[in-house]
């Protein structure tokens, strides 16, 4: 065979690989696979929102029964207060719900939960990505304070847009009577039409009290305002909750990427890219699950007292005399009933 016959068989570097074991056919070039992600693009925003929403729905479905029992404990439902403060209280309460309403009783209000959690989780994760990109532009700005602020702001944004659905969910989960099973439409109508009794200022208490009573009467006391009961403690609670959640998640993720454990916790050959050489390695599924669980544990514990206060405010129209209690009044009432332990009722479930 002559040299002229051999030369055409030689392959140019630009041609497709012939041999299936060729390096280029098995390991594509990084420049061709890993492209820079534009976090402000419409495609990324839609995908990030959908991913966060689906993740939130999946998580809430798994813990749906526990979430219902937690709400009943937090709001001091008269039929379930006897179970609080006991290690066996949770399974007994779940058994009573099962015997009374069947498996559907454990998921009462879950439709409203999914209706709320999808936009809530989607907006929260999307907002965190966008806010984080603004506050943390490079590795030098990757500080705990900036992470905390980014998470807190993302949580506040998501709560602002989805809070009325949270009130509806809690009210559905609070009901335990079989004779008046509410639907999503009926509970919205009930909440909208609830009116607290009028407040009369005694004349002998002076003009200051009279002015306060007039201002109280002038403020919105029914209608759409009812869907924002407990909004103030929710926002105050969201600052430590979302902030601590994202901060704990990112911090633990960094610890799991340390060289000493990275071989067990990260996927091989998944660190860096042509456009971002400092891109962190991707965690394995169990490591990512662990960081999310620890983040939830931390944030729930930090903000739990405010969560109890807002739950009590959200069901204010169906307990007591119907008066709309302020945050300070609810706090004082919880303390008088159970002391400091009252602010942590149901924390073990959480």
Short mmCIF file of C-alpha atoms in Angstrom, two decimals:
data_model
loop_
_atom_site.label_atom_id
_atom_site.label_comp_id
_atom_site.label_asym_id
_atom_site.label_seq_id
_atom_site.Cartn_x
_atom_site.Cartn_y
_atom_site.Cartn_z
CA UNK A 1 0.00 0.00 0.00
CA UNK A 2 1.44 3.36 -1.00
CA UNK A 3 1.65 6.54 1.07
CA UNK A 4 -0.89 8.23 -1.20
CA UNK A 5 -3.43 5.59 -0.28
CA UNK A 6 -2.84 5.95 3.46
CA UNK A 7 -3.08 9.73 3.75
CA UNK A 8 -6.86 10.04 3.01
CA UNK A 9 -7.56 7.73 5.93
CA UNK A 10 -6.09 10.25 8.38
CA UNK A 11 -8.77 12.23 10.20
CA UNK A 12 -8.77 15.97 10.64
CA UNK A 13 -9.24 17.31 14.18
CA UNK A 14 -12.45 18.99 13.02
CA UNK A 15 -14.08 15.81 11.70
CA UNK A 16 -16.34 13.56 13.73
CA UNK A 17 -14.73 10.77 15.68
CA UNK A 18 -14.71 7.41 13.89
CA UNK A 19 -13.61 5.15 16.71
CA UNK A 20 -16.21 4.89 19.52
CA UNK A 21 -13.41 4.94 22.09
CA UNK A 22 -12.10 8.27 20.92
CA UNK A 23 -11.71 10.76 23.79
CA UNK A 24 -13.76 13.46 22.09
CA UNK A 25 -16.72 11.14 21.58
CA UNK A 26 -16.79 10.09 25.26
CA UNK A 27 -15.82 13.35 27.00
CA UNK A 28 -17.08 16.42 25.08
CA UNK A 29 -15.14 19.60 25.39
CA UNK A 30 -16.13 21.75 28.35
CA UNK A 31 -16.63 24.75 26.10
CA UNK A 32 -19.31 22.82 24.18
CA UNK A 33 -21.20 21.48 27.23
CA UNK A 34 -20.92 24.08 29.96
CA UNK A 35 -22.16 27.45 28.91
CA UNK A 36 -22.56 30.47 31.12
CA UNK A 37 -26.00 30.60 32.73
CA UNK A 38 -27.80 33.91 32.50
CA UNK A 39 -29.81 34.04 35.72
CA UNK A 40 -31.82 36.99 34.43
CA UNK A 41 -33.02 35.22 31.31
CA UNK A 42 -36.69 34.31 30.91
CA UNK A 43 -35.85 30.61 30.53
CA UNK A 44 -33.87 30.50 33.76
CA UNK A 45 -36.55 32.42 35.67
CA UNK A 46 -39.30 30.03 34.52
CA UNK A 47 -37.25 26.91 35.26
CA UNK A 48 -36.14 28.20 38.67
CA UNK A 49 -39.70 29.11 39.64
CA UNK A 50 -41.12 25.76 38.50
CA UNK A 51 -38.36 23.80 40.24
CA UNK A 52 -38.91 25.66 43.52
CA UNK A 53 -42.69 25.29 43.29
CA UNK A 54 -42.60 21.56 42.60
CA UNK A 55 -40.05 21.03 45.38
CA UNK A 56 -42.27 22.90 47.84
CA UNK A 57 -45.36 20.88 46.86
CA UNK A 58 -43.48 17.59 47.22
CA UNK A 59 -42.14 18.53 50.65
CA UNK A 60 -45.52 19.73 51.98
CA UNK A 61 -47.26 16.58 50.73
CA UNK A 62 -44.81 14.33 52.56
CA UNK A 63 -45.28 16.15 55.88
CA UNK A 64 -48.98 17.04 55.36
CA UNK A 65 -50.38 15.01 58.30
CA UNK A 66 -47.74 16.33 60.71
CA UNK A 67 -48.39 19.87 59.50
CA UNK A 68 -52.10 19.58 60.29
CA UNK A 69 -51.42 18.35 63.83
CA UNK A 70 -48.88 21.13 64.35
CA UNK A 71 -51.45 23.77 63.39
CA UNK A 72 -54.01 22.28 65.78
CA UNK A 73 -51.45 22.41 68.59
CA UNK A 74 -50.23 25.92 67.77
CA UNK A 75 -53.74 27.39 67.68
CA UNK A 76 -54.75 25.66 70.94
CA UNK A 77 -57.69 23.88 69.33
CA UNK A 78 -60.00 22.92 72.24
CA UNK A 79 -60.22 19.31 71.06
CA UNK A 80 -56.47 18.82 70.92
CA UNK A 81 -54.99 20.84 73.80
CA UNK A 82 -55.02 17.68 75.96
CA UNK A 83 -52.40 16.13 73.67
CA UNK A 84 -49.86 18.95 73.80
CA UNK A 85 -46.78 18.62 75.95
CA UNK A 86 -46.69 14.80 75.71
CA UNK A 87 -44.34 12.60 73.73
CA UNK A 88 -47.29 10.43 72.69
CA UNK A 89 -49.49 13.40 71.85
CA UNK A 90 -48.69 13.50 68.13
CA UNK A 91 -49.49 9.86 67.26
CA UNK A 92 -52.62 9.90 69.44
CA UNK A 93 -53.83 13.10 67.80
CA UNK A 94 -53.22 11.62 64.35
CA UNK A 95 -55.09 8.47 65.37
CA UNK A 96 -58.10 10.52 66.56
CA UNK A 97 -58.16 12.46 63.28
CA UNK A 98 -57.98 9.19 61.34
CA UNK A 99 -60.84 7.63 63.30
CA UNK A 100 -63.00 10.74 63.00
CA UNK A 101 -62.39 11.80 59.40
CA UNK A 102 -60.36 9.00 57.82
CA UNK A 103 -57.14 9.58 55.87
CA UNK A 104 -58.64 12.71 54.26
CA UNK A 105 -58.75 14.31 57.71
CA UNK A 106 -54.95 14.20 57.94
CA UNK A 107 -54.75 16.23 54.73
CA UNK A 108 -57.54 18.70 55.47
CA UNK A 109 -56.59 22.05 53.98
CA UNK A 110 -53.93 20.42 51.83
CA UNK A 111 -55.46 21.71 48.60
CA UNK A 112 -55.06 25.25 49.93
CA UNK A 113 -51.54 24.32 51.04
CA UNK A 114 -50.56 23.29 47.52
CA UNK A 115 -52.32 26.31 46.06
CA UNK A 116 -50.17 28.50 48.30
CA UNK A 117 -46.89 26.60 48.45
CA UNK A 118 -46.34 26.42 44.69
CA UNK A 119 -46.16 30.19 44.14
CA UNK A 120 -44.61 30.71 47.60
CA UNK A 121 -41.71 28.29 47.11
CA UNK A 122 -41.30 29.26 43.47
CA UNK A 123 -41.13 32.98 44.25
CA UNK A 124 -38.85 32.40 47.25
CA UNK A 125 -36.22 30.41 45.38
CA UNK A 126 -36.47 32.64 42.32
CA UNK A 127 -36.19 35.80 44.42
CA UNK A 128 -33.22 34.35 46.31
CA UNK A 129 -31.35 33.66 43.09
CA UNK A 130 -32.01 37.16 41.77
CA UNK A 131 -31.29 38.98 45.06
CA UNK A 132 -28.21 36.86 45.70
CA UNK A 133 -26.88 37.71 42.22
CA UNK A 134 -27.26 41.39 43.12
CA UNK A 135 -25.69 41.27 46.61
CA UNK A 136 -23.07 38.59 45.92
CA UNK A 137 -21.40 39.33 42.60
CA UNK A 138 -18.25 37.25 43.18
CA UNK A 139 -16.56 34.99 45.72
CA UNK A 140 -15.07 37.93 47.62
CA UNK A 141 -18.60 39.07 48.57
CA UNK A 142 -19.67 35.61 49.75
CA UNK A 143 -20.20 36.52 53.42
CA UNK A 144 -22.71 35.18 55.99
CA UNK A 145 -24.29 38.63 56.34
CA UNK A 146 -24.96 38.93 52.61
CA UNK A 147 -26.33 35.39 52.50
CA UNK A 148 -28.63 36.13 55.45
CA UNK A 149 -29.90 39.38 53.91
CA UNK A 150 -30.52 37.69 50.55
CA UNK A 151 -32.55 34.90 52.16
CA UNK A 152 -34.54 37.28 54.36
CA UNK A 153 -35.50 39.53 51.47
CA UNK A 154 -36.48 36.55 49.33
CA UNK A 155 -38.74 35.23 52.10
CA UNK A 156 -40.44 38.60 52.59
CA UNK A 157 -41.14 38.91 48.86
CA UNK A 158 -42.74 35.48 48.69
CA UNK A 159 -44.85 36.05 51.81
CA UNK A 160 -46.16 39.36 50.53
CA UNK A 161 -47.61 37.74 47.41
CA UNK A 162 -49.02 34.56 48.99
CA UNK A 163 -50.08 35.44 52.55
CA UNK A 164 -53.89 35.33 52.03
CA UNK A 165 -53.56 31.71 50.89
CA UNK A 166 -51.70 30.97 54.14
CA UNK A 167 -54.63 32.30 56.19
CA UNK A 168 -57.08 30.15 54.19
CA UNK A 169 -54.91 27.07 54.68
CA UNK A 170 -54.67 27.53 58.44
CA UNK A 171 -58.41 28.09 58.82
CA UNK A 172 -59.20 24.92 56.88
CA UNK A 173 -56.73 22.90 58.96
CA UNK A 174 -58.11 24.38 62.20
CA UNK A 175 -61.64 23.03 61.67
CA UNK A 176 -62.45 19.77 63.42
CA UNK A 177 -66.26 19.66 63.27
CA UNK A 178 -67.94 17.23 60.89
CA UNK A 179 -71.26 19.10 60.74
CA UNK A 180 -69.76 22.14 59.00
CA UNK A 181 -67.08 20.96 56.59
CA UNK A 182 -65.89 24.04 54.72
CA UNK A 183 -64.78 24.19 51.13
CA UNK A 184 -62.22 26.57 49.68
CA UNK A 185 -64.96 28.90 48.47
CA UNK A 186 -67.00 28.81 51.68
CA UNK A 187 -64.00 29.45 53.95
CA UNK A 188 -63.05 32.47 51.84
CA UNK A 189 -66.58 33.82 52.22
CA UNK A 190 -66.54 33.22 55.98
CA UNK A 191 -63.19 34.96 56.46
CA UNK A 192 -64.25 37.89 54.29
CA UNK A 193 -67.50 38.48 56.23
CA UNK A 194 -66.08 38.15 59.75
CA UNK A 195 -66.55 41.35 61.75
CA UNK A 196 -65.18 41.90 65.25
CA UNK A 197 -67.55 43.36 67.83
CA UNK A 198 -67.49 47.17 68.16
CA UNK A 199 -65.16 48.77 70.68
CA UNK A 200 -66.66 51.47 72.91
CA UNK A 201 -64.37 53.86 74.73
CA UNK A 202 -65.62 54.77 78.23
CA UNK A 203 -65.93 58.53 78.58
CA UNK A 204 -64.28 58.54 82.00
CA UNK A 205 -60.98 57.29 80.61
CA UNK A 206 -60.22 60.59 78.91
CA UNK A 207 -59.76 61.92 75.39
CA UNK A 208 -56.67 59.82 74.57
CA UNK A 209 -58.58 56.56 74.89
CA UNK A 210 -61.48 58.01 72.91
CA UNK A 211 -59.16 58.99 70.06
CA UNK A 212 -57.61 55.50 70.08
CA UNK A 213 -61.07 53.96 69.85
CA UNK A 214 -62.00 56.18 66.92
CA UNK A 215 -58.80 55.20 65.09
CA UNK A 216 -59.53 51.55 65.80
CA UNK A 217 -63.01 51.92 64.33
CA UNK A 218 -61.69 53.73 61.25
CA UNK A 219 -59.15 51.02 60.42
CA UNK A 220 -60.26 48.19 58.10
CA UNK A 221 -61.97 45.62 60.29
CA UNK A 222 -63.45 43.17 57.79
CA UNK A 223 -63.31 42.23 54.13
CA UNK A 224 -59.91 41.81 52.50
CA UNK A 225 -58.17 42.97 55.69
CA UNK A 226 -59.22 39.67 57.31
CA UNK A 227 -56.94 37.78 54.94
CA UNK A 228 -53.92 39.59 56.39
CA UNK A 229 -54.35 38.69 60.06
CA UNK A 230 -50.95 37.97 61.54
CA UNK A 231 -49.10 39.56 58.64
CA UNK A 232 -46.82 41.62 60.91
CA UNK A 233 -45.44 38.67 62.94
CA UNK A 234 -45.15 36.74 59.68
CA UNK A 235 -42.87 39.37 58.18
CA UNK A 236 -40.89 39.67 61.41
CA UNK A 237 -40.59 35.90 61.58
CA UNK A 238 -39.61 35.62 57.94
CA UNK A 239 -36.48 37.70 58.50
CA UNK A 240 -34.82 35.11 60.77
CA UNK A 241 -36.61 32.14 59.14
CA UNK A 242 -35.67 32.60 55.50
CA UNK A 243 -32.39 34.28 56.35
CA UNK A 244 -31.27 31.48 58.67
CA UNK A 245 -32.56 28.85 56.23
CA UNK A 246 -30.51 29.99 53.24
CA UNK A 247 -27.53 30.90 55.41
CA UNK A 248 -27.48 27.46 57.06
CA UNK A 249 -27.95 25.72 53.71
CA UNK A 250 -25.10 27.57 52.00
CA UNK A 251 -22.79 27.28 55.02
CA UNK A 252 -23.28 23.52 55.42
CA UNK A 253 -22.89 23.11 51.66
CA UNK A 254 -19.48 24.81 51.91
CA UNK A 255 -18.48 22.51 54.79
CA UNK A 256 -19.44 19.43 52.79
CA UNK A 257 -17.22 20.64 49.93
CA UNK A 258 -14.08 20.82 52.08
CA UNK A 259 -11.23 18.72 50.66
CA UNK A 260 -11.34 16.31 53.61
CA UNK A 261 -14.87 15.12 52.78
CA UNK A 262 -15.39 16.28 49.20
CA UNK A 263 -14.55 12.84 47.84
CA UNK A 264 -17.59 11.39 49.61
CA UNK A 265 -20.07 14.27 49.34
CA UNK A 266 -19.60 15.71 45.83
CA UNK A 267 -19.95 14.37 42.32
CA UNK A 268 -16.63 13.89 40.48
CA UNK A 269 -15.64 16.25 37.67
CA UNK A 270 -18.51 18.66 38.42
CA UNK A 271 -16.55 21.64 39.72
CA UNK A 272 -15.79 24.76 37.74
CA UNK A 273 -16.49 25.56 34.09
CA UNK A 274 -14.90 27.44 31.25
CA UNK A 275 -16.82 30.60 32.14
CA UNK A 276 -16.79 30.21 35.94
CA UNK A 277 -13.73 28.36 37.24
CA UNK A 278 -14.82 29.02 40.86
CA UNK A 279 -18.15 27.23 40.45
CA UNK A 280 -18.56 24.87 43.45
CA UNK A 281 -18.81 21.13 42.94
CA UNK A 282 -22.28 19.62 42.85
CA UNK A 283 -23.27 17.75 46.02
CA UNK A 284 -24.53 14.20 45.97
CA UNK A 285 -28.27 13.75 46.54
CA UNK A 286 -27.95 12.64 50.17
CA UNK A 287 -25.62 15.54 50.99
CA UNK A 288 -28.02 18.04 49.40
CA UNK A 289 -30.90 16.48 51.35
CA UNK A 290 -28.91 16.78 54.57
CA UNK A 291 -28.13 20.46 54.01
CA UNK A 292 -31.80 21.19 53.28
CA UNK A 293 -32.91 19.32 56.39
CA UNK A 294 -30.43 21.12 58.63
CA UNK A 295 -31.43 24.46 57.12
CA UNK A 296 -35.10 23.75 57.84
CA UNK A 297 -34.32 22.61 61.40
CA UNK A 298 -32.33 25.77 62.12
CA UNK A 299 -34.77 28.24 60.61
CA UNK A 300 -37.82 26.61 62.20
CA UNK A 301 -36.28 26.74 65.68
CA UNK A 302 -35.12 30.35 65.36
CA UNK A 303 -38.47 31.74 64.21
CA UNK A 304 -40.91 29.36 65.92
CA UNK A 305 -42.30 31.73 68.62
CA UNK A 306 -43.38 34.19 65.94
CA UNK A 307 -44.98 31.35 64.01
CA UNK A 308 -47.10 30.41 67.04
CA UNK A 309 -48.18 34.05 67.46
CA UNK A 310 -49.24 34.41 63.83
CA UNK A 311 -51.20 31.13 63.92
CA UNK A 312 -53.19 32.39 66.90
CA UNK A 313 -53.87 35.67 65.10
CA UNK A 314 -54.95 33.87 61.92
CA UNK A 315 -57.72 31.95 63.70
CA UNK A 316 -58.80 34.94 65.78
CA UNK A 317 -62.20 35.09 64.07
CA UNK A 318 -63.29 31.65 65.28
CA UNK A 319 -61.93 31.58 68.85
CA UNK A 320 -62.69 33.72 71.87
CA UNK A 321 -65.07 36.64 71.55
CA UNK A 322 -64.06 37.53 68.00
CA UNK A 323 -61.95 40.56 68.92
CA UNK A 324 -58.95 41.08 66.67
CA UNK A 325 -56.03 40.92 69.05
CA UNK A 326 -52.79 42.74 68.36
CA UNK A 327 -49.44 41.00 68.28
CA UNK A 328 -48.63 42.19 71.82
CA UNK A 329 -51.99 41.01 73.16
CA UNK A 330 -51.60 37.55 71.59
CA UNK A 331 -48.07 37.30 73.00
CA UNK A 332 -49.30 38.20 76.47
CA UNK A 333 -52.18 35.73 76.28
CA UNK A 334 -49.93 32.85 75.21
CA UNK A 335 -47.53 33.58 78.06
CA UNK A 336 -50.36 33.72 80.61
CA UNK A 337 -51.72 30.38 79.40
CA UNK A 338 -48.53 28.30 79.26
CA UNK A 339 -45.56 30.50 80.11
CA UNK A 340 -42.54 30.51 77.81
CA UNK A 341 -43.26 26.91 76.78
CA UNK A 342 -46.40 28.12 75.04
CA UNK A 343 -44.28 29.74 72.33
CA UNK A 344 -42.79 26.36 71.42
CA UNK A 345 -45.94 24.21 71.28
CA UNK A 346 -45.57 21.77 68.38
CA UNK A 347 -41.88 22.52 67.81
CA UNK A 348 -40.98 18.83 67.88
CA UNK A 349 -43.42 18.26 64.99
CA UNK A 350 -41.96 21.21 63.14
#
